[in-house]
JSON list of C-alpha atoms in Angstrom, two decimals:
[
{"chain": "A", "resi": 1, "resn": "UNK", "atom": "CA", "xyz": [-0.07, -0.10, 0.00]},
{"chain": "A", "resi": 2, "resn": "UNK", "atom": "CA", "xyz": [1.03, 3.18, -0.84]},
{"chain": "A", "resi": 3, "resn": "UNK", "atom": "CA", "xyz": [1.12, 6.25, 1.36]},
{"chain": "A", "resi": 4, "resn": "UNK", "atom": "CA", "xyz": [-1.14, 7.88, -1.29]},
{"chain": "A", "resi": 5, "resn": "UNK", "atom": "CA", "xyz": [-3.58, 6.05, -0.16]},
{"chain": "A", "resi": 6, "resn": "UNK", "atom": "CA", "xyz": [-6.58, 8.26, 1.07]},
{"chain": "A", "resi": 7, "resn": "UNK", "atom": "CA", "xyz": [-6.97, 7.27, 4.78]},
{"chain": "A", "resi": 8, "resn": "UNK", "atom": "CA", "xyz": [-10.62, 8.30, 7.17]},
{"chain": "A", "resi": 9, "resn": "UNK", "atom": "CA", "xyz": [-10.74, 8.90, 10.31]},
{"chain": "A", "resi": 10, "resn": "UNK", "atom": "CA", "xyz": [-12.93, 6.30, 12.18]},
{"chain": "A", "resi": 11, "resn": "UNK", "atom": "CA", "xyz": [-15.87, 7.70, 13.85]},
{"chain": "A", "resi": 12, "resn": "UNK", "atom": "CA", "xyz": [-15.87, 4.70, 15.89]},
{"chain": "A", "resi": 13, "resn": "UNK", "atom": "CA", "xyz": [-12.60, 4.58, 17.87]},
{"chain": "A", "resi": 14, "resn": "UNK", "atom": "CA", "xyz": [-11.02, 8.06, 16.63]},
{"chain": "A", "resi": 15, "resn": "UNK", "atom": "CA", "xyz": [-8.15, 6.99, 14.62]},
{"chain": "A", "resi": 16, "resn": "UNK", "atom": "CA", "xyz": [-6.94, 7.42, 11.71]},
{"chain": "A", "resi": 17, "resn": "UNK", "atom": "CA", "xyz": [-7.06, 3.73, 9.85]},
{"chain": "A", "resi": 18, "resn": "UNK", "atom": "CA", "xyz": [-10.53, 3.62, 7.64]},
{"chain": "A", "resi": 19, "resn": "UNK", "atom": "CA", "xyz": [-8.99, 2.08, 4.04]},
{"chain": "A", "resi": 20, "resn": "UNK", "atom": "CA", "xyz": [-11.41, 2.29, 1.58]},
{"chain": "A", "resi": 21, "resn": "UNK", "atom": "CA", "xyz": [-11.89, -1.48, 0.47]},
{"chain": "A", "resi": 22, "resn": "UNK", "atom": "CA", "xyz": [-15.04, -1.01, -2.56]},
{"chain": "A", "resi": 23, "resn": "UNK", "atom": "CA", "xyz": [-15.68, 1.82, -4.50]},
{"chain": "A", "resi": 24, "resn": "UNK", "atom": "CA", "xyz": [-19.29, 1.10, -5.88]},
{"chain": "A", "resi": 25, "resn": "UNK", "atom": "CA", "xyz": [-19.35, 2.08, -9.45]},
{"chain": "A", "resi": 26, "resn": "UNK", "atom": "CA", "xyz": [-22.63, 3.49, -10.53]},
{"chain": "A", "resi": 27, "resn": "UNK", "atom": "CA", "xyz": [-23.63, 2.90, -14.39]},
{"chain": "A", "resi": 28, "resn": "UNK", "atom": "CA", "xyz": [-27.22, 4.47, -16.16]},
{"chain": "A", "resi": 29, "resn": "UNK", "atom": "CA", "xyz": [-28.22, 1.66, -18.70]},
{"chain": "A", "resi": 30, "resn": "UNK", "atom": "CA", "xyz": [-24.56, 0.26, -18.83]},
{"chain": "A", "resi": 31, "resn": "UNK", "atom": "CA", "xyz": [-23.33, 3.84, -18.89]},
{"chain": "A", "resi": 32, "resn": "UNK", "atom": "CA", "xyz": [-20.43, 4.68, -16.23]},
{"chain": "A", "resi": 33, "resn": "UNK", "atom": "CA", "xyz": [-22.24, 7.43, -14.23]},
{"chain": "A", "resi": 34, "resn": "UNK", "atom": "CA", "xyz": [-19.25, 9.14, -12.83]},
{"chain": "A", "resi": 35, "resn": "UNK", "atom": "CA", "xyz": [-20.27, 8.22, -9.40]},
{"chain": "A", "resi": 36, "resn": "UNK", "atom": "CA", "xyz": [-19.91, 5.25, -6.87]},
{"chain": "A", "resi": 37, "resn": "UNK", "atom": "CA", "xyz": [-20.24, 3.78, -3.26]},
{"chain": "A", "resi": 38, "resn": "UNK", "atom": "CA", "xyz": [-17.77, 3.57, -1.41]},
{"chain": "A", "resi": 39, "resn": "UNK", "atom": "CA", "xyz": [-17.18, 1.03, 2.12]},
{"chain": "A", "resi": 40, "resn": "UNK", "atom": "CA", "xyz": [-14.67, 1.39, 4.95]},
{"chain": "A", "resi": 41, "resn": "UNK", "atom": "CA", "xyz": [-13.04, 0.09, 7.36]},
{"chain": "A", "resi": 42, "resn": "UNK", "atom": "CA", "xyz": [-11.72, 0.40, 10.36]},
{"chain": "A", "resi": 43, "resn": "UNK", "atom": "CA", "xyz": [-8.48, -1.53, 10.29]},
{"chain": "A", "resi": 44, "resn": "UNK", "atom": "CA", "xyz": [-7.65, -0.45, 14.32]},
{"chain": "A", "resi": 45, "resn": "UNK", "atom": "CA", "xyz": [-11.03, -1.38, 15.46]},
{"chain": "A", "resi": 46, "resn": "UNK", "atom": "CA", "xyz": [-13.29, -3.19, 12.79]},
{"chain": "A", "resi": 47, "resn": "UNK", "atom": "CA", "xyz": [-15.93, -0.72, 11.75]},
{"chain": "A", "resi": 48, "resn": "UNK", "atom": "CA", "xyz": [-17.20, 0.21, 8.78]},
{"chain": "A", "resi": 49, "resn": "UNK", "atom": "CA", "xyz": [-18.92, 2.97, 7.29]},
{"chain": "A", "resi": 50, "resn": "UNK", "atom": "CA", "xyz": [-20.33, 3.74, 3.54]},
{"chain": "A", "resi": 51, "resn": "UNK", "atom": "CA", "xyz": [-20.26, 7.06, 1.91]},
{"chain": "A", "resi": 52, "resn": "UNK", "atom": "CA", "xyz": [-22.75, 7.50, -0.75]},
{"chain": "A", "resi": 53, "resn": "UNK", "atom": "CA", "xyz": [-22.70, 9.74, -4.11]},
{"chain": "A", "resi": 54, "resn": "UNK", "atom": "CA", "xyz": [-25.13, 12.68, -3.48]},
{"chain": "A", "resi": 55, "resn": "UNK", "atom": "CA", "xyz": [-26.76, 12.18, -6.53]},
{"chain": "A", "resi": 56, "resn": "UNK", "atom": "CA", "xyz": [-28.76, 9.21, -4.28]},
{"chain": "A", "resi": 57, "resn": "UNK", "atom": "CA", "xyz": [-28.91, 11.33, -0.88]},
{"chain": "A", "resi": 58, "resn": "UNK", "atom": "CA", "xyz": [-30.41, 13.74, -2.86]},
{"chain": "A", "resi": 59, "resn": "UNK", "atom": "CA", "xyz": [-33.37, 11.57, -4.32]},
{"chain": "A", "resi": 60, "resn": "UNK", "atom": "CA", "xyz": [-33.58, 9.67, -1.01]},
{"chain": "A", "resi": 61, "resn": "UNK", "atom": "CA", "xyz": [-34.25, 12.68, 0.81]},
{"chain": "A", "resi": 62, "resn": "UNK", "atom": "CA", "xyz": [-36.56, 14.74, -2.30]},
{"chain": "A", "resi": 63, "resn": "UNK", "atom": "CA", "xyz": [-38.64, 10.74, -1.92]},
{"chain": "A", "resi": 64, "resn": "UNK", "atom": "CA", "xyz": [-39.29, 10.95, 2.30]},
{"chain": "A", "resi": 65, "resn": "UNK", "atom": "CA", "xyz": [-40.37, 14.96, 1.33]},
{"chain": "A", "resi": 66, "resn": "UNK", "atom": "CA", "xyz": [-42.75, 13.02, -0.96]},
{"chain": "A", "resi": 67, "resn": "UNK", "atom": "CA", "xyz": [-43.58, 10.20, 1.22]},
{"chain": "A", "resi": 68, "resn": "UNK", "atom": "CA", "xyz": [-44.49, 13.16, 4.90]},
{"chain": "A", "resi": 69, "resn": "UNK", "atom": "CA", "xyz": [-48.09, 11.86, 4.33]},
{"chain": "A", "resi": 70, "resn": "UNK", "atom": "CA", "xyz": [-47.60, 8.96, 4.47]},
{"chain": "A", "resi": 71, "resn": "UNK", "atom": "CA", "xyz": [-45.39, 7.09, 7.88]},
{"chain": "A", "resi": 72, "resn": "UNK", "atom": "CA", "xyz": [-42.66, 6.68, 5.40]},
{"chain": "A", "resi": 73, "resn": "UNK", "atom": "CA", "xyz": [-41.90, 9.82, 4.92]},
{"chain": "A", "resi": 74, "resn": "UNK", "atom": "CA", "xyz": [-39.38, 11.00, 7.83]},
{"chain": "A", "resi": 75, "resn": "UNK", "atom": "CA", "xyz": [-37.38, 7.56, 8.89]},
{"chain": "A", "resi": 76, "resn": "UNK", "atom": "CA", "xyz": [-36.36, 8.23, 4.69]},
{"chain": "A", "resi": 77, "resn": "UNK", "atom": "CA", "xyz": [-35.53, 11.85, 5.33]},
{"chain": "A", "resi": 78, "resn": "UNK", "atom": "CA", "xyz": [-33.77, 10.49, 8.79]},
{"chain": "A", "resi": 79, "resn": "UNK", "atom": "CA", "xyz": [-32.25, 8.24, 6.37]},
{"chain": "A", "resi": 80, "resn": "UNK", "atom": "CA", "xyz": [-30.48, 10.43, 3.81]},
{"chain": "A", "resi": 81, "resn": "UNK", "atom": "CA", "xyz": [-29.49, 13.22, 6.72]},
{"chain": "A", "resi": 82, "resn": "UNK", "atom": "CA", "xyz": [-27.25, 9.78, 8.60]},
{"chain": "A", "resi": 83, "resn": "UNK", "atom": "CA", "xyz": [-26.81, 8.67, 5.10]},
{"chain": "A", "resi": 84, "resn": "UNK", "atom": "CA", "xyz": [-24.57, 12.82, 4.09]},
{"chain": "A", "resi": 85, "resn": "UNK", "atom": "CA", "xyz": [-23.09, 12.56, 7.51]},
{"chain": "A", "resi": 86, "resn": "UNK", "atom": "CA", "xyz": [-20.35, 9.98, 7.04]},
{"chain": "A", "resi": 87, "resn": "UNK", "atom": "CA", "xyz": [-18.35, 12.80, 5.11]},
{"chain": "A", "resi": 88, "resn": "UNK", "atom": "CA", "xyz": [-18.57, 13.84, 8.14]},
{"chain": "A", "resi": 89, "resn": "UNK", "atom": "CA", "xyz": [-18.13, 11.61, 10.98]},
{"chain": "A", "resi": 90, "resn": "UNK", "atom": "CA", "xyz": [-14.96, 10.35, 9.21]},
{"chain": "A", "resi": 91, "resn": "UNK", "atom": "CA", "xyz": [-13.28, 13.39, 7.07]},
{"chain": "A", "resi": 92, "resn": "UNK", "atom": "CA", "xyz": [-9.97, 12.25, 5.48]},
{"chain": "A", "resi": 93, "resn": "UNK", "atom": "CA", "xyz": [-6.40, 12.89, 7.40]},
{"chain": "A", "resi": 94, "resn": "UNK", "atom": "CA", "xyz": [-3.49, 14.60, 4.68]},
{"chain": "A", "resi": 95, "resn": "UNK", "atom": "CA", "xyz": [-0.25, 13.24, 4.93]},
{"chain": "A", "resi": 96, "resn": "UNK", "atom": "CA", "xyz": [-1.85, 10.13, 7.38]},
{"chain": "A", "resi": 97, "resn": "UNK", "atom": "CA", "xyz": [0.04, 6.63, 6.94]},
{"chain": "A", "resi": 98, "resn": "UNK", "atom": "CA", "xyz": [-2.33, 3.98, 5.97]},
{"chain": "A", "resi": 99, "resn": "UNK", "atom": "CA", "xyz": [-1.86, 1.38, 8.13]},
{"chain": "A", "resi": 100, "resn": "UNK", "atom": "CA", "xyz": [-1.38, -2.68, 8.25]},
{"chain": "A", "resi": 101, "resn": "UNK", "atom": "CA", "xyz": [-5.16, -4.63, 6.98]},
{"chain": "A", "resi": 102, "resn": "UNK", "atom": "CA", "xyz": [-5.87, -6.16, 9.13]},
{"chain": "A", "resi": 103, "resn": "UNK", "atom": "CA", "xyz": [-9.78, -6.37, 9.27]},
{"chain": "A", "resi": 104, "resn": "UNK", "atom": "CA", "xyz": [-11.64, -7.39, 4.82]},
{"chain": "A", "resi": 105, "resn": "UNK", "atom": "CA", "xyz": [-15.00, -6.77, 4.10]},
{"chain": "A", "resi": 106, "resn": "UNK", "atom": "CA", "xyz": [-16.92, -8.76, 1.35]},
{"chain": "A", "resi": 107, "resn": "UNK", "atom": "CA", "xyz": [-18.68, -11.60, 1.19]},
{"chain": "A", "resi": 108, "resn": "UNK", "atom": "CA", "xyz": [-16.85, -15.31, 2.69]},
{"chain": "A", "resi": 109, "resn": "UNK", "atom": "CA", "xyz": [-16.12, -17.37, 0.42]},
{"chain": "A", "resi": 110, "resn": "UNK", "atom": "CA", "xyz": [-18.57, -20.94, 0.97]},
{"chain": "A", "resi": 111, "resn": "UNK", "atom": "CA", "xyz": [-17.61, -24.58, 0.20]},
{"chain": "A", "resi": 112, "resn": "UNK", "atom": "CA", "xyz": [-18.31, -25.43, -2.36]},
{"chain": "A", "resi": 113, "resn": "UNK", "atom": "CA", "xyz": [-21.39, -28.50, -2.94]},
{"chain": "A", "resi": 114, "resn": "UNK", "atom": "CA", "xyz": [-20.20, -30.75, -5.15]},
{"chain": "A", "resi": 115, "resn": "UNK", "atom": "CA", "xyz": [-16.11, -30.82, -4.51]},
{"chain": "A", "resi": 116, "resn": "UNK", "atom": "CA", "xyz": [-15.90, -29.74, -1.00]},
{"chain": "A", "resi": 117, "resn": "UNK", "atom": "CA", "xyz": [-13.38, -26.98, -2.16]},
{"chain": "A", "resi": 118, "resn": "UNK", "atom": "CA", "xyz": [-13.26, -22.57, -1.38]},
{"chain": "A", "resi": 119, "resn": "UNK", "atom": "CA", "xyz": [-15.62, -20.47, -3.46]},
{"chain": "A", "resi": 120, "resn": "UNK", "atom": "CA", "xyz": [-14.45, -16.90, -3.18]},
{"chain": "A", "resi": 121, "resn": "UNK", "atom": "CA", "xyz": [-17.00, -14.26, -5.32]},
{"chain": "A", "resi": 122, "resn": "UNK", "atom": "CA", "xyz": [-15.69, -13.95, -8.46]},
{"chain": "A", "resi": 123, "resn": "UNK", "atom": "CA", "xyz": [-18.84, -11.34, -9.30]},
{"chain": "A", "resi": 124, "resn": "UNK", "atom": "CA", "xyz": [-21.01, -9.14, -6.65]},
{"chain": "A", "resi": 125, "resn": "UNK", "atom": "CA", "xyz": [-24.50, -7.30, -8.43]},
{"chain": "A", "resi": 126, "resn": "UNK", "atom": "CA", "xyz": [-25.51, -4.66, -5.95]},
{"chain": "A", "resi": 127, "resn": "UNK", "atom": "CA", "xyz": [-29.56, -3.56, -7.43]},
{"chain": "A", "resi": 128, "resn": "UNK", "atom": "CA", "xyz": [-32.21, -0.99, -6.96]},
{"chain": "A", "resi": 129, "resn": "UNK", "atom": "CA", "xyz": [-34.81, 0.72, -7.58]},
{"chain": "A", "resi": 130, "resn": "UNK", "atom": "CA", "xyz": [-35.27, 4.55, -8.07]},
{"chain": "A", "resi": 131, "resn": "UNK", "atom": "CA", "xyz": [-31.20, 4.76, -5.42]},
{"chain": "A", "resi": 132, "resn": "UNK", "atom": "CA", "xyz": [-32.83, 2.50, -3.09]},
{"chain": "A", "resi": 133, "resn": "UNK", "atom": "CA", "xyz": [-31.66, -0.83, -3.09]},
{"chain": "A", "resi": 134, "resn": "UNK", "atom": "CA", "xyz": [-32.80, -4.02, -3.37]},
{"chain": "A", "resi": 135, "resn": "UNK", "atom": "CA", "xyz": [-30.24, -6.04, -2.81]},
{"chain": "A", "resi": 136, "resn": "UNK", "atom": "CA", "xyz": [-26.64, -7.66, -4.25]},
{"chain": "A", "resi": 137, "resn": "UNK", "atom": "CA", "xyz": [-26.24, -11.29, -5.68]},
{"chain": "A", "resi": 138, "resn": "UNK", "atom": "CA", "xyz": [-22.81, -12.42, -4.36]},
{"chain": "A", "resi": 139, "resn": "UNK", "atom": "CA", "xyz": [-21.49, -15.33, -7.54]},
{"chain": "A", "resi": 140, "resn": "UNK", "atom": "CA", "xyz": [-19.06, -17.56, -6.52]},
{"chain": "A", "resi": 141, "resn": "UNK", "atom": "CA", "xyz": [-16.61, -19.90, -7.93]},
{"chain": "A", "resi": 142, "resn": "UNK", "atom": "CA", "xyz": [-14.69, -22.62, -6.87]},
{"chain": "A", "resi": 143, "resn": "UNK", "atom": "CA", "xyz": [-11.37, -22.18, -7.25]},
{"chain": "A", "resi": 144, "resn": "UNK", "atom": "CA", "xyz": [-11.14, -25.90, -8.25]},
{"chain": "A", "resi": 145, "resn": "UNK", "atom": "CA", "xyz": [-13.10, -28.29, -9.92]},
{"chain": "A", "resi": 146, "resn": "UNK", "atom": "CA", "xyz": [-15.59, -24.16, -11.43]},
{"chain": "A", "resi": 147, "resn": "UNK", "atom": "CA", "xyz": [-19.37, -24.57, -10.60]},
{"chain": "A", "resi": 148, "resn": "UNK", "atom": "CA", "xyz": [-20.83, -21.22, -9.92]},
{"chain": "A", "resi": 149, "resn": "UNK", "atom": "CA", "xyz": [-23.82, -20.25, -7.60]},
{"chain": "A", "resi": 150, "resn": "UNK", "atom": "CA", "xyz": [-25.66, -17.59, -6.59]},
{"chain": "A", "resi": 151, "resn": "UNK", "atom": "CA", "xyz": [-26.28, -16.29, -3.39]},
{"chain": "A", "resi": 152, "resn": "UNK", "atom": "CA", "xyz": [-28.27, -13.03, -2.44]},
{"chain": "A", "resi": 153, "resn": "UNK", "atom": "CA", "xyz": [-28.66, -10.69, 0.18]},
{"chain": "A", "resi": 154, "resn": "UNK", "atom": "CA", "xyz": [-30.98, -11.59, 3.20]},
{"chain": "A", "resi": 155, "resn": "UNK", "atom": "CA", "xyz": [-32.57, -7.95, 2.34]},
{"chain": "A", "resi": 156, "resn": "UNK", "atom": "CA", "xyz": [-32.80, -8.85, -1.75]},
{"chain": "A", "resi": 157, "resn": "UNK", "atom": "CA", "xyz": [-34.01, -11.83, -0.51]},
{"chain": "A", "resi": 158, "resn": "UNK", "atom": "CA", "xyz": [-36.85, -10.10, 1.89]},
{"chain": "A", "resi": 159, "resn": "UNK", "atom": "CA", "xyz": [-37.67, -7.52, -0.68]},
{"chain": "A", "resi": 160, "resn": "UNK", "atom": "CA", "xyz": [-38.92, -10.60, -3.23]},
{"chain": "A", "resi": 161, "resn": "UNK", "atom": "CA", "xyz": [-40.76, -12.31, -0.70]},
{"chain": "A", "resi": 162, "resn": "UNK", "atom": "CA", "xyz": [-42.75, -8.67, 0.45]},
{"chain": "A", "resi": 163, "resn": "UNK", "atom": "CA", "xyz": [-42.87, -8.25, -3.62]},
{"chain": "A", "resi": 164, "resn": "UNK", "atom": "CA", "xyz": [-44.15, -12.21, -4.38]},
{"chain": "A", "resi": 165, "resn": "UNK", "atom": "CA", "xyz": [-46.39, -11.44, -0.81]},
{"chain": "A", "resi": 166, "resn": "UNK", "atom": "CA", "xyz": [-47.90, -8.22, -2.96]},
{"chain": "A", "resi": 167, "resn": "UNK", "atom": "CA", "xyz": [-48.73, -9.98, -6.18]},
{"chain": "A", "resi": 168, "resn": "UNK", "atom": "CA", "xyz": [-49.82, -12.81, -4.45]},
{"chain": "A", "resi": 169, "resn": "UNK", "atom": "CA", "xyz": [-52.19, -10.95, -3.28]},
{"chain": "A", "resi": 170, "resn": "UNK", "atom": "CA", "xyz": [-53.94, -9.18, -6.12]},
{"chain": "A", "resi": 171, "resn": "UNK", "atom": "CA", "xyz": [-53.69, -12.70, -8.33]},
{"chain": "A", "resi": 172, "resn": "UNK", "atom": "CA", "xyz": [-55.50, -14.11, -5.40]},
{"chain": "A", "resi": 173, "resn": "UNK", "atom": "CA", "xyz": [-57.96, -10.93, -4.89]},
{"chain": "A", "resi": 174, "resn": "UNK", "atom": "CA", "xyz": [-58.18, -10.99, -8.37]},
{"chain": "A", "resi": 175, "resn": "UNK", "atom": "CA", "xyz": [-59.29, -14.70, -8.68]},
{"chain": "A", "resi": 176, "resn": "UNK", "atom": "CA", "xyz": [-62.16, -13.97, -6.40]},
{"chain": "A", "resi": 177, "resn": "UNK", "atom": "CA", "xyz": [-64.16, -11.39, -6.71]},
{"chain": "A", "resi": 178, "resn": "UNK", "atom": "CA", "xyz": [-63.48, -10.01, -10.17]},
{"chain": "A", "resi": 179, "resn": "UNK", "atom": "CA", "xyz": [-66.05, -11.75, -12.21]},
{"chain": "A", "resi": 180, "resn": "UNK", "atom": "CA", "xyz": [-64.00, -11.30, -15.97]},
{"chain": "A", "resi": 181, "resn": "UNK", "atom": "CA", "xyz": [-63.16, -14.38, -16.46]},
{"chain": "A", "resi": 182, "resn": "UNK", "atom": "CA", "xyz": [-61.04, -12.99, -19.02]},
{"chain": "A", "resi": 183, "resn": "UNK", "atom": "CA", "xyz": [-59.46, -10.74, -15.99]},
{"chain": "A", "resi": 184, "resn": "UNK", "atom": "CA", "xyz": [-59.48, -13.87, -13.82]},
{"chain": "A", "resi": 185, "resn": "UNK", "atom": "CA", "xyz": [-57.51, -15.71, -16.50]},
{"chain": "A", "resi": 186, "resn": "UNK", "atom": "CA", "xyz": [-54.57, -13.05, -17.24]},
{"chain": "A", "resi": 187, "resn": "UNK", "atom": "CA", "xyz": [-54.75, -11.31, -14.98]},
{"chain": "A", "resi": 188, "resn": "UNK", "atom": "CA", "xyz": [-54.92, -13.38, -11.78]},
{"chain": "A", "resi": 189, "resn": "UNK", "atom": "CA", "xyz": [-53.39, -16.36, -12.43]},
{"chain": "A", "resi": 190, "resn": "UNK", "atom": "CA", "xyz": [-50.97, -14.13, -14.67]},
{"chain": "A", "resi": 191, "resn": "UNK", "atom": "CA", "xyz": [-50.55, -12.40, -10.82]},
{"chain": "A", "resi": 192, "resn": "UNK", "atom": "CA", "xyz": [-50.26, -15.23, -10.30]},
{"chain": "A", "resi": 193, "resn": "UNK", "atom": "CA", "xyz": [-47.65, -17.07, -12.20]},
{"chain": "A", "resi": 194, "resn": "UNK", "atom": "CA", "xyz": [-45.02, -14.29, -11.71]},
{"chain": "A", "resi": 195, "resn": "UNK", "atom": "CA", "xyz": [-45.53, -14.66, -7.73]},
{"chain": "A", "resi": 196, "resn": "UNK", "atom": "CA", "xyz": [-44.94, -17.67, -7.41]},
{"chain": "A", "resi": 197, "resn": "UNK", "atom": "CA", "xyz": [-41.63, -16.84, -9.48]},
{"chain": "A", "resi": 198, "resn": "UNK", "atom": "CA", "xyz": [-40.83, -14.87, -6.87]},
{"chain": "A", "resi": 199, "resn": "UNK", "atom": "CA", "xyz": [-41.63, -16.66, -3.90]},
{"chain": "A", "resi": 200, "resn": "UNK", "atom": "CA", "xyz": [-39.68, -19.65, -5.56]},
{"chain": "A", "resi": 201, "resn": "UNK", "atom": "CA", "xyz": [-36.54, -17.43, -6.25]},
{"chain": "A", "resi": 202, "resn": "UNK", "atom": "CA", "xyz": [-36.09, -17.04, -2.29]},
{"chain": "A", "resi": 203, "resn": "UNK", "atom": "CA", "xyz": [-36.80, -20.14, -1.99]},
{"chain": "A", "resi": 204, "resn": "UNK", "atom": "CA", "xyz": [-34.15, -21.92, -3.97]},
{"chain": "A", "resi": 205, "resn": "UNK", "atom": "CA", "xyz": [-31.39, -18.86, -2.39]},
{"chain": "A", "resi": 206, "resn": "UNK", "atom": "CA", "xyz": [-32.13, -20.26, 0.71]},
{"chain": "A", "resi": 207, "resn": "UNK", "atom": "CA", "xyz": [-31.36, -24.00, -0.24]},
{"chain": "A", "resi": 208, "resn": "UNK", "atom": "CA", "xyz": [-28.13, -22.29, -1.50]},
{"chain": "A", "resi": 209, "resn": "UNK", "atom": "CA", "xyz": [-27.71, -20.04, 1.77]},
{"chain": "A", "resi": 210, "resn": "UNK", "atom": "CA", "xyz": [-27.66, -23.60, 3.30]},
{"chain": "A", "resi": 211, "resn": "UNK", "atom": "CA", "xyz": [-25.62, -26.42, -0.03]},
{"chain": "A", "resi": 212, "resn": "UNK", "atom": "CA", "xyz": [-22.86, -23.38, 0.64]},
{"chain": "A", "resi": 213, "resn": "UNK", "atom": "CA", "xyz": [-22.10, -22.64, 3.65]},
{"chain": "A", "resi": 214, "resn": "UNK", "atom": "CA", "xyz": [-19.84, -19.80, 4.47]},
{"chain": "A", "resi": 215, "resn": "UNK", "atom": "CA", "xyz": [-16.21, -21.49, 5.02]},
{"chain": "A", "resi": 216, "resn": "UNK", "atom": "CA", "xyz": [-15.20, -22.19, 8.53]},
{"chain": "A", "resi": 217, "resn": "UNK", "atom": "CA", "xyz": [-12.49, -19.11, 9.93]},
{"chain": "A", "resi": 218, "resn": "UNK", "atom": "CA", "xyz": [-12.79, -17.33, 6.80]}
]
């Protein structure tokens, strides 16, 4: 690590020991936006924090303002403020020497179900909708046999489960209360198929977490 690496002062312990772990590059329709979400971790106490670009913070704040009439408005505004303050709470320290890395962020390697060897994460994809996170997919690849599998974040599975449940409720409502057979078959069964896909995907991702456990001690 060169001394040109940026070091930030950790809010948790007060020491200049926080280093950049991962910079998530944002893109729109495949084109780079020039913004990134940066994950930092203190190499002294292990605390971590995330610095987000201002367009994402502004979008979250605007969403909160628009949703003030609902129960979600003020929490979203508070979340936007808390995320914005991370830069002030963990400021860069000019000229600070980068500490030795003791902690690593990111997903742990998992045990390959086919051969039992370690399968580290080969690709990480964070999904968002209008600036709001909807889950993160971790694609792992075995270093011995090359087998690949995908692990979904807990939030991603919760989001899919909530979406699937809402669509399933709409499907049941159409089947029970709409008299038109066209709507019953097209709307009710169509939405039911979408709900089954989403909920089935959640179940499969849960099975993957059991089939491919984290490497012990990693």
